[in-house]
Amino acid sequence: MILDQEIPKFFDWFLQSLIVAFPVTIFCVAFFGWLIGFLISATRRGPVEGFYAVAKVIAGAVSDVVHFSLRRTIAMTMLAVRESLRRKVLIAFAVFVVVMLLAGWYLDVKSDQPARLYLSFVLTASNYLVLLLALFLSTFSLPNDFKNRTIHTIVTKPVRPLEIVLGRVLGFMFVGTVILAAMCLVSFFFVRSGLRHQHQFSVPEGQVASATKGQTTTDAHHHHTFELGTDGNGMTDVTAGHTHSVTKTADGIQVRPPSGMLQARVPKRGTLQFFDRSGKPGSGVNVGSEWMYRSYIEGGTLAAAVWTFENMTADRYPDGFELEKDIRVFRTHKGNIEKGIRGSIYLVNPNPAAKVKTSEEIPFVAREFVVDKQFIPRRLKAIEDGAVRDVDLFEALTHEGKLQVRILCSDPGQYFGMAPADVYVLDAEAPFWWNFVKGYIGIWLQMLLVTTFGVMFSTFLSGAVAMMATLSCIVIGFFPQFIVGVARGSIEGGGPTEALIRIVTQANLSTDLDLPNWGVNIIRALDFLFMQVMQVGANILPNYGDFNTAPWVAYGYNIEPALLGMHLLRGLAYFVVVSLVAYFFLKTREVAK
Amino acid sequence: MIQNVTFWRKILYLCGIALLLFPLYVIGRPATGDPATTAGARPGGMLAKLRTQYDLSQAQLGEIDPASESMRLATLGMRGVAANILWTKANAYKRTENWEALVATVNQMAKLQPNFVTVWEFQSHNLSYNVSVEQDDYRFRYQWVKKGIEYLVQGTRYNRREPRLFWTVGWYTGQKFGRADEHVQFRQLFRDDTDFHDFMSQYVDVDGEGQGPKGRPDHWLVSRLWFQRAYDLVDRLGTASLRGKAAHIFFADGPKALMNQADAMESEGYHDEQAEIAWRRAGEEWHAFGDRLVPTSWGVNIRLNDEESLYAEAGKLAKELDGLAPGVRTAIQQEKLAKLSDAERNALKQSLEQIRDEETLRLHFDAQRKTTVTDRDVAERAPANTRARAFQIASRAFEAQTNAERIDRYRSNVNFIYWRTRCDVEQKPETVTARRHIYQAKTKQTDGELEQALKEYDQAWDLWAKILEQNPGLMEQLMAEDLVEDVKGYVDLLGQLEQRLPADFKLMNLLKLHGLPTDSVGPAKGDSAAPAPTAQPPASTPADKAAATQSTPDKPSEAAPAPAVTPAVTPAVTPAEKPAVAPPKAEAAASPAKS
């Protein structure tokens, strides 16, 4: 799985956010909110009157917060729930079920990684449906009340604007959560049943006893080969991202259900340091790939990639540990086509003064695009004073719980490509179902953001306009890098106006516009303004991609608690700030006054 | 009163609507099937008939997939936007090596745009050529090439009237498996891949005509079956369905697949009657290709086999013309010679080998051009009583000559003569035997039986010398280059035995033509005292390979060969001929966009 950025430790992030980011954000929002309010008010009433009007609003806000009533908020919440049900919101769930039923039309049943495909599909389908649901629910509710004047029956009651806003948000969130929970359940069973399959192995009579290898039947568009050990047990090869255990019995050879498809690996990640071909610390080589996620080390030289892992103790790994790697290979010459590129692993003591500095070479053959597992036993051979002897891994090769894993490429002229997240120690396996639920929590957070923004926009815009504004926030939230790239000019094709002209005239991205200079200048100026606004939006608005944890679930990695914690806090922060903004908008709106 | 007016107005409107329903029905009634193939089917209204006539309806293009239709409906008219997003995502997934997501995205793209042929071509090429080379394990590379082919086969179901797609399936199945660096491994994997055979069997006769030696499917033969499907489609729909692809190059690949299969068979050690039959079959199919009527950019149709007969006819007509106007041709030539300047006359007397400077060469060609006597010149001077007939004959001779020249140009595009000769030669028992000797020599050399290997090589050279003597035209062609490589292997073997290539080596002329390894020539066999012969200067470079028809080795991220361009048709004005009519400009076929 690709990890572009290291996930910081939760408390480090929290403290930094608490000390720096959050106060700065609160200050900026408060200051600019006050400034904008003052300017609008001053424009209408003059500076002095405007100032007093703003002060009155702020004082009223403090009063509203002090007199906030949970009972009234719950009442508004129930109102929102009833309204949602009246608007037949359950159709969204019906659509979801229909999509699940027809999923077979769209899913590639012969995929090499069916688990990833199924999980991505259900999470993405749920994500989009729920966001659409939240969009339509949240943006039309208040505007409809204004249009039908039912808002008057609410504001004439002792209900405060904050309670109205919170009530709407919580009400829609309650409905959305129920639907999302149902989707989660249906998806879970859909995935499990979709991936369930069984292979057979038929052996002619009289050959069961002697059969040690073979091939399974083709089921779910794939088959496996397997080998049995002397004890009559064995495993199939890894095909379509999973394997089966195989047992010889008196009745024949039994192939058990699949394993390895639905996982939640808990990786322990280390810090990566590259060494160049002369053995000095460096940064790895770029072999010409456009995507620079991985750096490469040259084979047959001293170039190496070294990971340093912490908390490597005997308590955690009494028998040894599983080292998993997903590295790439780059060949400068074909070599032996039928053989993979060889590499070596050395376990190194980080303490340069240690008696036992390094283990003996652990050779391997690189396998691309699969998670290659290597079990490192607790007792292994290491080099001490020039001699090879058996040592205890944790006694001889770790220092203060730290252990280094050094990987080299053995074949000259060939390269291994690695990124920090490509090699890790398998710490544990978390329950898949809980990881699946955590994936849905990510979707829930996105729904919270959409609902909050939708309600906020609906406090001062009409339904359709609020919907477009919220949709724009969603689009900006899904494509922030693209927007920043266009704004900075690193993506060809110009801004919205220029792109529209190129679409209509079918001009490609790199040619000049076929317009007079003054026309081009006007277009570019317009686009500059557009893009600056959009860039500000991209930096302020939530990045929905960040909240999307579907890849973790699909690739079988546990969603780290730190990550989930960060998402929850950020979601909460957005909820609080945007709700307050919605409150001020609603409070300053002329409604039955 | 007003109520009455309103009432009657409503009645009037209703009647108007009812009346309009009739023409609507006539125009818009859907067809219930194809009356030509389905009993009781109705052709439908005017629009349905027009759709059938111009092959515009979805059902006539190919399969209708409910998933595709529903996906298109779900985009709510923004199919273009959705397609753009999917293309962008596909590029991003490819860049970040997210292959599963890439495959899922290209499948979605195809569902959104099932009748946009470029989607199928581009993405199948992407999978088979670009994604496959990213895999280190050759078995995964094979799987990805297969994925691209399967993807394209899916495309043929939605576009049953696009022979390009069928041709491309054949091309990938043949070239990508058979010309890759790992072709040995790919061929073996293909032979053992029963799942892929079952898949392909739904479309072509893998278990019948697709069977190679030992009853296992051969990918070259399967590729040929796909080419055949493309050819059948063109025969049915007409050559306009080629959409700019050069017809003669398009049709050449089927027989070439048989030749490649025969060649591959021999390189795997099958040197028996099977090889002879394979080459014979390839020759027959090449001949059938030569008999095929092929459109040209001059607007006439030609057959590649007709060149000799057309030249013979032109010659016969020229003789007949000379019979009608005896001595006229010579007289005109003398007149023209007399008009030449002294320098031109002197230049004309020299042969091309004697000319040493450019000015003389130019004068030589100018003089040739000026002294050319065309049939029309003769006809103009024919006696009055035979002049009309003379003009007729001259016109026919000119047409025959022109068509022969056109055929010659088209032949050169596909290296027609070389492959015809090659098939003729390769199917002979002595050639198969010669190849067997070389194969066994290499095998024995690998096994360390050097003396036996030497004997095998010697027997092979004896046979090859005879073959090349009978077919000297092969000396400058591709086959000879392969032979030179085998000779290099022989020279290596001699080196291991501390011997040198004898000066009287049977294929010395061939080596001289292709570059003699000068440091390896020893005395002639049986003459150990004779000094080593002086090195011969390297021969002139051999004739160009038939690049348009030869497949190229697979390279990382190599694009599929672009569909061949209709050849440039600027006429060559040779002094001996009348200027050919300038043909219309050729149109280049669109090539799959590179990723």
XYZ file of N, CA, C and O in Angstrom, chain A residues 2 105-106 108 110-113 116-117 128 218 221-223 289-292 294 296 328-331 334 337-341 366-370 479 555, chain B residues 65-68 70-71 85 89 95-100 103-104 107-108 111 134-141 143-144 147 150 181-182 184-185 195 199 554:
304
model
N 0.394 2.256 -0.724
C 1.188 3.480 -0.849
C 0.920 4.374 0.357
O -0.221 4.678 0.690
N -22.326 -7.268 -12.636
C -22.189 -6.767 -13.999
C -20.917 -5.945 -14.154
O -20.376 -5.841 -15.243
N -20.540 -5.274 -13.082
C -19.474 -4.280 -13.184
C -18.139 -4.776 -12.665
O -17.104 -4.241 -13.014
N -14.924 -7.045 -12.156
C -14.121 -7.976 -12.946
C -13.894 -9.229 -12.119
O -13.065 -9.239 -11.209
N -12.477 -11.855 -12.786
C -11.190 -12.517 -12.958
C -10.043 -11.682 -12.398
O -8.892 -11.914 -12.744
N -10.365 -10.708 -11.584
C -9.313 -9.846 -11.054
C -8.285 -10.659 -10.277
O -8.612 -11.657 -9.634
N -7.038 -10.194 -10.337
C -5.974 -10.861 -9.577
C -6.113 -10.631 -8.079
O -5.527 -11.342 -7.292
N -6.808 -9.589 -7.726
C -6.989 -9.266 -6.306
C -8.470 -9.028 -6.054
O -8.909 -7.881 -5.865
N -9.456 -6.972 -2.884
C -9.249 -5.524 -3.000
C -10.351 -4.901 -3.835
O -10.861 -3.821 -3.529
N -10.705 -5.575 -4.906
C -11.719 -5.036 -5.809
C -13.068 -4.938 -5.115
O -13.740 -3.911 -5.156
N -20.015 7.328 -2.022
C -20.678 8.255 -2.944
C -22.162 8.369 -2.637
O -22.723 9.476 -2.643
N -10.781 -25.474 -11.003
C -10.938 -24.045 -11.273
C -12.288 -23.589 -10.730
O -13.336 -24.023 -11.212
N -12.945 -18.612 -11.154
C -12.044 -18.186 -12.235
C -10.563 -18.325 -11.904
O -9.730 -17.630 -12.481
N -10.219 -19.189 -10.986
C -8.802 -19.401 -10.747
C -8.612 -20.790 -10.158
O -9.579 -21.429 -9.717
N -7.388 -21.249 -10.161
C -7.061 -22.496 -9.495
C -5.695 -22.320 -8.842
O -5.011 -21.320 -9.066
N 11.888 6.630 -13.414
C 10.441 6.537 -13.258
C 9.854 7.919 -13.026
O 10.418 8.748 -12.322
N 8.697 8.144 -13.636
C 8.003 9.431 -13.468
C 7.546 9.599 -12.012
O 7.499 10.694 -11.467
N 7.209 8.502 -11.413
C 6.696 8.515 -10.050
C 7.848 8.280 -9.108
O 8.498 7.248 -9.160
N 8.112 9.230 -8.249
C 9.339 9.134 -7.445
C 9.059 8.641 -6.038
O 9.764 9.014 -5.107
N 9.464 5.673 -4.971
C 10.511 4.727 -4.560
C 11.870 5.184 -5.041
O 11.998 5.766 -6.118
N 15.944 3.619 -5.619
C 16.509 2.326 -5.978
C 17.945 2.195 -5.497
O 18.681 3.183 -5.388
N 10.312 -3.358 -5.465
C 10.281 -3.379 -6.911
C 11.652 -3.762 -7.456
O 12.673 -3.627 -6.792
N 11.619 -4.209 -8.713
C 12.851 -4.616 -9.374
C 12.999 -3.805 -10.645
O 12.011 -3.556 -11.349
N 14.219 -3.379 -10.913
C 14.513 -2.719 -12.192
C 15.723 -3.416 -12.767
O 16.778 -3.467 -12.147
N 15.550 -3.954 -13.972
C 16.665 -4.652 -14.621
C 17.271 -3.764 -15.681
O 16.561 -3.228 -16.532
N 18.377 -8.087 -19.254
C 17.392 -9.146 -19.004
C 17.931 -10.197 -18.051
O 17.231 -10.728 -17.206
N 15.976 -14.808 -17.662
C 14.560 -14.412 -17.649
C 13.778 -15.249 -16.654
O 12.830 -14.768 -16.025
N 14.160 -16.502 -16.500
C 13.351 -17.407 -15.673
C 13.670 -17.296 -14.193
O 12.985 -17.899 -13.379
N 14.688 -16.534 -13.874
C 15.029 -16.406 -12.447
C 14.813 -14.979 -11.985
O 15.053 -14.028 -12.708
N 14.356 -14.868 -10.745
C 14.159 -13.546 -10.179
C 15.486 -12.945 -9.736
O 16.521 -13.605 -9.754
N 15.426 -11.700 -9.333
C 16.636 -11.008 -8.894
C 16.869 -11.323 -7.416
O 15.950 -11.255 -6.593
N 13.524 -11.558 -5.078
C 12.520 -10.487 -5.038
C 11.270 -10.887 -5.806
O 11.343 -11.472 -6.890
N 10.126 -10.573 -5.231
C 8.841 -10.791 -5.888
C 8.080 -9.466 -5.871
O 7.846 -8.900 -4.813
N 7.700 -9.041 -7.041
C 7.037 -7.734 -7.148
C 5.534 -7.869 -6.980
O 4.945 -8.893 -7.304
N 4.936 -6.795 -6.519
C 3.476 -6.635 -6.467
C 2.778 -7.678 -5.610
O 1.592 -7.945 -5.781
N 3.525 -8.303 -4.726
C 2.897 -9.169 -3.728
C 3.556 -8.819 -2.402
O 4.678 -8.288 -2.371
N -10.357 17.019 -5.029
C -9.268 17.260 -5.984
C -8.386 18.451 -5.574
O -8.080 19.297 -6.405
N -6.445 -2.975 1.003
C -5.117 -3.585 0.931
C -4.821 -4.471 2.138
O -3.774 -5.108 2.188
N -24.953 -4.416 -24.032
C -24.679 -4.874 -22.667
C -25.521 -4.045 -21.700
O -25.386 -2.820 -21.667
N -26.379 -4.671 -20.930
C -27.215 -3.890 -20.005
C -26.391 -3.109 -19.000
O -26.777 -2.003 -18.601
N -25.271 -3.662 -18.589
C -24.420 -2.925 -17.637
C -23.915 -1.642 -18.283
O -23.908 -0.574 -17.672
N -23.515 -1.757 -19.538
C -23.012 -0.582 -20.242
C -24.115 0.455 -20.414
O -23.920 1.648 -20.173
N -26.823 0.823 -18.634
C -27.233 1.427 -17.358
C -26.171 2.390 -16.856
O -26.482 3.440 -16.299
N -24.927 2.077 -17.103
C -23.871 2.993 -16.662
C -23.957 4.296 -17.443
O -23.759 5.377 -16.902
N -12.807 11.759 -16.625
C -12.326 11.477 -15.258
C -11.712 10.085 -15.222
O -10.645 9.875 -14.631
N -7.962 9.101 -14.252
C -7.692 8.159 -13.149
C -6.836 6.998 -13.642
O -5.923 6.542 -12.954
N 0.534 5.277 -13.372
C 1.748 5.930 -12.875
C 2.120 5.403 -11.496
O 3.295 5.227 -11.182
N 1.120 5.143 -10.664
C 1.400 4.688 -9.297
C 1.357 3.171 -9.181
O 1.264 2.637 -8.083
N 1.377 2.471 -10.332
C 1.487 1.005 -10.360
C 0.341 0.315 -9.633
O 0.520 -0.766 -9.067
N -0.814 0.933 -9.652
C -1.997 0.339 -9.023
C -2.747 -0.419 -10.117
O -3.714 0.061 -10.701
N -2.279 -1.649 -10.379
C -2.741 -2.356 -11.569
C -4.190 -2.791 -11.466
O -4.929 -2.771 -12.449
N -4.610 -3.223 -10.265
C -6.006 -3.679 -10.138
C -6.949 -2.528 -10.409
O -7.960 -2.674 -11.104
N -7.107 -1.801 -14.130
C -7.949 -2.726 -14.886
C -9.421 -2.407 -14.646
O -10.229 -2.373 -15.579
N -9.764 -2.153 -13.376
C -11.162 -1.826 -13.077
C -11.578 -0.558 -13.828
O -12.684 -0.471 -14.367
N -12.036 -1.137 -17.575
C -13.296 -1.858 -17.800
C -14.478 -0.897 -17.753
O -15.405 -0.973 -18.566
N -14.411 0.030 -16.791
C -15.504 1.006 -16.698
C -15.519 1.907 -17.927
O -16.584 2.235 -18.457
N -17.139 0.206 -20.714
C -18.595 0.118 -20.575
C -19.244 1.452 -20.933
O -20.342 1.492 -21.467
N 6.283 -4.012 -16.850
C 6.601 -3.558 -15.491
C 6.774 -4.735 -14.536
O 7.266 -4.572 -13.425
N 6.335 -5.915 -14.961
C 6.442 -7.093 -14.080
C 7.814 -7.727 -14.255
O 8.285 -7.878 -15.379
N 8.411 -8.119 -13.177
C 9.727 -8.744 -13.278
C 9.602 -10.222 -13.633
O 10.393 -10.761 -14.394
N 8.609 -10.870 -13.082
C 8.427 -12.307 -13.305
C 7.788 -12.514 -14.680
O 6.736 -11.939 -14.978
N 8.423 -13.351 -15.512
C 7.918 -13.517 -16.879
C 6.504 -14.104 -16.893
O 5.741 -13.877 -17.822
N 6.169 -14.884 -15.844
C 4.818 -15.457 -15.799
C 3.790 -14.364 -15.597
O 2.714 -14.396 -16.179
N 4.106 -13.338 -14.793
C 3.185 -12.212 -14.628
C 3.133 -11.397 -15.919
O 2.074 -10.872 -16.274
N 4.259 -11.298 -16.584
C 4.235 -10.559 -17.862
C 3.295 -11.259 -18.830
O 2.503 -10.621 -19.528
N 0.732 -13.056 -18.064
C -0.641 -12.831 -17.620
C -1.144 -11.475 -18.077
O -2.304 -11.331 -18.481
N -0.277 -10.477 -18.034
C -0.726 -9.142 -18.429
C -0.890 -9.019 -19.936
O -1.788 -8.313 -20.410
N -4.143 -10.446 -20.471
C -5.233 -9.558 -20.048
C -5.562 -8.559 -21.143
O -6.721 -8.268 -21.411
N -7.413 -10.386 -23.861
C -8.794 -10.688 -23.458
C -9.650 -9.430 -23.486
O -10.813 -9.455 -23.866
N 11.382 -10.902 -25.950
C 12.643 -11.503 -25.504
C 12.389 -12.852 -24.855
O 13.203 -13.763 -24.929
N 11.244 -12.951 -24.187
C 10.944 -14.205 -23.496
C 9.999 -15.062 -24.312
O 9.114 -15.727 -23.793
N 10.424 -17.780 -25.893
C 10.494 -19.218 -25.616
C 9.566 -19.552 -24.452
O 8.764 -20.502 -24.510
N 9.683 -18.762 -23.409
C 8.848 -19.004 -22.226
C 7.380 -18.728 -22.527
O 6.492 -19.467 -22.101
N -6.834 -22.615 -19.832
C -7.905 -21.627 -19.579
C -7.993 -20.646 -20.744
O -9.082 -20.287 -21.202
N -10.973 -19.952 -23.436
C -11.500 -18.612 -23.704
C -11.485 -18.316 -25.200
O -12.471 -17.882 -25.780
N 10.353 -7.388 -28.813
C 9.650 -6.637 -27.799
C 10.633 -5.832 -26.975
O 11.686 -6.315 -26.584
